[in-house]
Coordinates of C-alpha atoms in Angstrom, one line a residue:
M204 CA -57.0 -1.9 9.5
D205 CA -55.7 -1.2 6.0
L206 CA -57.6 -3.8 4.4
V207 CA -61.0 -2.4 5.7
L208 CA -60.6 1.3 5.1
E209 CA -59.8 0.0 1.5
V210 CA -63.0 -2.3 1.6
R211 CA -65.3 0.6 3.2
Q212 CA -64.1 2.7 0.2
K213 CA -64.7 0.8 -2.5
L214 CA -68.3 0.0 -1.0
K215 CA -68.8 3.5 -0.5
E216 CA -67.9 3.8 -4.5
Y217 CA -69.8 0.9 -5.3
R218 CA -72.7 2.8 -3.6
E219 CA -72.3 6.0 -5.1
A220 CA -72.3 4.6 -8.5
L221 CA -75.3 2.7 -8.0
M222 CA -77.5 5.5 -7.0
F223 CA -75.9 7.2 -9.8
E224 CA -76.8 4.5 -12.3
R225 CA -80.1 4.6 -11.0
T226 CA -80.8 8.5 -11.3
L227 CA -79.6 8.0 -14.5
A228 CA -82.3 5.3 -15.4
S229 CA -84.9 7.0 -13.6
L230 CA -84.3 9.8 -16.7
G231 CA -87.1 9.5 -19.5
P232 CA -86.3 10.0 -23.2
P233 CA -86.6 13.6 -24.7
P234 CA -90.5 14.1 -26.1
V235 CA -90.9 13.5 -29.7
R236 CA -91.5 17.7 -30.3
T237 CA -88.2 18.1 -28.5
F238 CA -85.8 15.5 -30.2
D239 CA -87.4 17.1 -33.7
A240 CA -86.3 20.1 -32.5
I241 CA -82.7 18.8 -31.7
N242 CA -82.9 16.6 -35.2
H243 CA -83.8 20.0 -37.1
A244 CA -80.9 22.4 -35.4
A245 CA -77.9 19.6 -36.1
I246 CA -79.1 19.6 -40.3
R247 CA -78.4 22.6 -42.2
Y248 CA -79.2 23.1 -46.0
D249 CA -76.7 23.6 -48.2
K250 CA -77.6 25.6 -51.3
A251 CA -74.8 24.3 -53.2
L252 CA -76.1 20.9 -53.6
E253 CA -79.9 22.1 -52.9
Q254 CA -80.4 19.6 -50.1
R255 CA -80.4 19.1 -46.4
E256 CA -77.3 18.1 -44.6
P257 CA -75.9 17.1 -41.2
I258 CA -73.9 19.2 -39.7
M259 CA -71.5 16.8 -38.2
I260 CA -69.9 14.2 -40.3
G261 CA -68.8 10.8 -39.9
S262 CA -70.4 8.4 -37.5
S263 CA -71.8 11.7 -35.4
A264 CA -73.9 12.2 -38.5
K265 CA -76.2 9.7 -37.3
L266 CA -76.3 10.7 -33.4
Y267 CA -79.9 12.1 -33.5
T268 CA -81.3 10.2 -35.7
T269 CA -83.1 8.5 -32.4
N270 CA -83.8 9.3 -28.9
E271 CA -83.3 6.0 -27.7
D272 CA -79.5 6.7 -26.1
L273 CA -80.9 10.7 -25.5
V274 CA -82.2 11.8 -21.8
V275 CA -84.0 14.9 -20.5
L276 CA -83.1 16.6 -17.8
K277 CA -86.2 18.3 -16.9
Q278 CA -89.5 17.2 -17.9
S279 CA -91.8 19.3 -19.3
E280 CA -94.7 20.5 -16.8
F281 CA -97.4 20.3 -19.7
E282 CA -97.5 16.7 -21.1
D283 CA -101.0 15.8 -21.5
R284 CA -102.7 14.9 -24.8
L285 CA -104.6 18.4 -25.4
T286 CA -101.3 20.1 -25.0
S287 CA -99.3 17.7 -27.2
F288 CA -101.9 18.1 -29.8
V289 CA -101.8 21.9 -29.8
Q290 CA -98.2 22.0 -29.7
R291 CA -98.1 19.7 -32.8
Y292 CA -100.5 21.0 -34.6
L293 CA -101.6 24.8 -33.9
P294 CA -98.1 25.9 -32.9
V295 CA -98.5 29.0 -35.5
F296 CA -101.1 30.6 -33.3
F297 CA -98.4 30.6 -30.4
M298 CA -95.3 32.1 -32.0
A299 CA -93.3 34.4 -29.8
E300 CA -90.5 35.1 -31.9
R301 CA -89.3 33.9 -35.4
R302 CA -85.3 33.8 -36.8
D303 CA -84.4 33.8 -40.0
D304 CA -82.9 30.3 -39.9
N305 CA -86.5 28.5 -40.1
M306 CA -86.7 28.2 -36.0
A307 CA -89.1 29.6 -34.0
Y308 CA -89.6 30.2 -30.5
I309 CA -93.1 29.0 -28.6
P310 CA -93.4 29.9 -25.0
E311 CA -95.3 26.6 -23.3
K312 CA -96.9 29.1 -20.8
R313 CA -98.9 30.2 -23.7
I314 CA -100.0 27.1 -24.9
A315 CA -100.8 25.8 -21.0
R316 CA -103.0 28.9 -20.5
F317 CA -104.9 28.3 -23.8
V318 CA -105.4 24.7 -22.9
T319 CA -106.3 26.0 -18.9
V320 CA -109.1 28.1 -20.7
L321 CA -110.3 25.2 -23.3
G322 CA -110.0 22.7 -20.6
I323 CA -112.4 24.7 -18.6
L324 CA -115.0 25.7 -21.5
I325 CA -115.1 21.9 -22.3
T326 CA -116.2 21.2 -18.9
V327 CA -118.7 23.9 -18.9
I328 CA -119.9 23.1 -22.1
L329 CA -120.4 19.4 -21.0
L330 CA -122.4 20.2 -17.9
F331 CA -124.7 22.9 -19.6
V332 CA -125.8 20.7 -22.6
A333 CA -126.3 17.5 -20.4
I334 CA -128.5 19.8 -17.9
L335 CA -130.5 21.4 -20.9
A336 CA -130.9 18.4 -22.9
L337 CA -132.3 16.2 -19.2
Y338 CA -134.2 19.5 -18.9
F339 CA -136.1 19.2 -22.5
I340 CA -136.2 15.4 -22.4
L341 CA -139.7 14.3 -20.9
N342 CA -139.0 10.4 -21.5
P343 CA -137.7 9.3 -18.1
T344 CA -135.7 6.3 -19.6
V345 CA -134.2 8.5 -22.2
K346 CA -133.2 10.8 -19.2
L347 CA -131.3 7.9 -17.6
I348 CA -129.5 7.0 -20.8
M349 CA -128.6 10.5 -21.8
V350 CA -126.7 10.9 -17.9
G351 CA -124.9 7.6 -18.8
V352 CA -123.7 9.1 -22.3
F353 CA -122.6 12.3 -20.8
M354 CA -121.2 10.6 -17.8
L355 CA -119.2 8.6 -20.1
L356 CA -118.4 12.0 -22.4
F357 CA -117.1 13.5 -19.5
A358 CA -114.9 10.6 -18.4
G359 CA -113.3 10.4 -21.4
S360 CA -112.9 13.8 -21.8
V361 CA -110.9 13.9 -18.8
G362 CA -109.2 11.1 -19.2
L363 CA -108.1 11.9 -22.7
F364 CA -107.2 15.6 -22.4
T365 CA -105.5 15.2 -18.8
T366 CA -103.1 13.6 -17.0
A367 CA -105.2 12.9 -14.1
K368 CA -104.5 9.6 -12.4
R369 CA -107.5 7.0 -12.1
S370 CA -108.3 7.9 -8.8
E371 CA -109.2 11.3 -9.8
V372 CA -110.7 10.7 -13.4
F373 CA -113.0 8.5 -11.0
A374 CA -113.7 11.3 -8.6
A375 CA -114.2 13.9 -11.2
T376 CA -116.7 11.9 -12.9
A377 CA -118.3 10.8 -9.7
A378 CA -119.0 14.3 -9.0
Y379 CA -120.3 15.2 -12.3
T380 CA -122.7 12.6 -12.5
A381 CA -123.9 13.5 -9.0
V382 CA -125.0 17.2 -10.5
L383 CA -126.8 15.1 -13.3
V384 CA -128.5 12.4 -10.7
V385 CA -129.8 15.4 -8.6
F386 CA -131.1 17.4 -11.5
V387 CA -132.9 14.1 -13.0
S388 CA -134.2 13.2 -9.5
G389 CA -135.9 16.5 -8.9
N390 CA -137.3 16.5 -12.4
L391 CA -138.6 13.1 -11.8
G392 CA -140.0 13.6 -8.5
S393 CA -142.2 16.6 -10.2
D394 CA -143.3 14.5 -13.0
P395 CA -147.0 13.8 -12.9
W396 CA -147.0 10.9 -14.5
L397 CA -144.2 9.1 -12.5
S398 CA -145.7 10.7 -9.2
G399 CA -149.0 8.7 -9.7
L400 CA -147.0 5.5 -10.9
W401 CA -145.2 5.8 -7.9
S402 CA -148.2 6.3 -5.4
G403 CA -149.5 3.3 -7.1
G404 CA -151.4 4.8 -9.5
N405 CA -154.0 6.1 -7.1
C406 CA -155.9 9.2 -8.1
T407 CA -159.4 10.7 -7.2
C408 CA -161.6 11.9 -10.0
T409 CA -163.9 14.3 -9.4
G410 CA -166.7 15.4 -11.6
S411 CA -169.9 17.3 -11.9
S412 CA -173.4 15.4 -11.9

């Protein structure tokens, strides 16, 4: 009986260890921006030597040279490419606090609001410019080509600037294309040249004698 209890205890410990390792393996590495911030904080400027030196010495000096052995406990909610671009190249516009030790605090929510507004503007511009172009283009063939071009631009912007899944990209692109197709079909139907073509080219000519 004691052996059975011991086996059960060992199995319980094994399963707990297995679940722990599974959870640990699912944790991803920190983003490049976060790792760079940690690496920067672990290095100080030595005024005597006039160069940057790691705070820790020995083997620990190279502890933060790579993020392969590091994990992040909480992933950021905003990991799309447009947000990453703004965080990397335009952080100076979103600084909330700057300290004397060459470090600054940048709230992610500020960047998220900016990216949201920018994404809405891009969507509106793509739709407005497409409708405007299709309105002034008279050649039906060119109109259909422009629908394909704007469809590719919209799908590319959604795929590059957001974290949308493939199914969501397809759905958004289909809705966008449907708007353009309805607009084009309405214009094509009202085109007198095409109306004559679709009706077999028959027309009634009248003239005065």
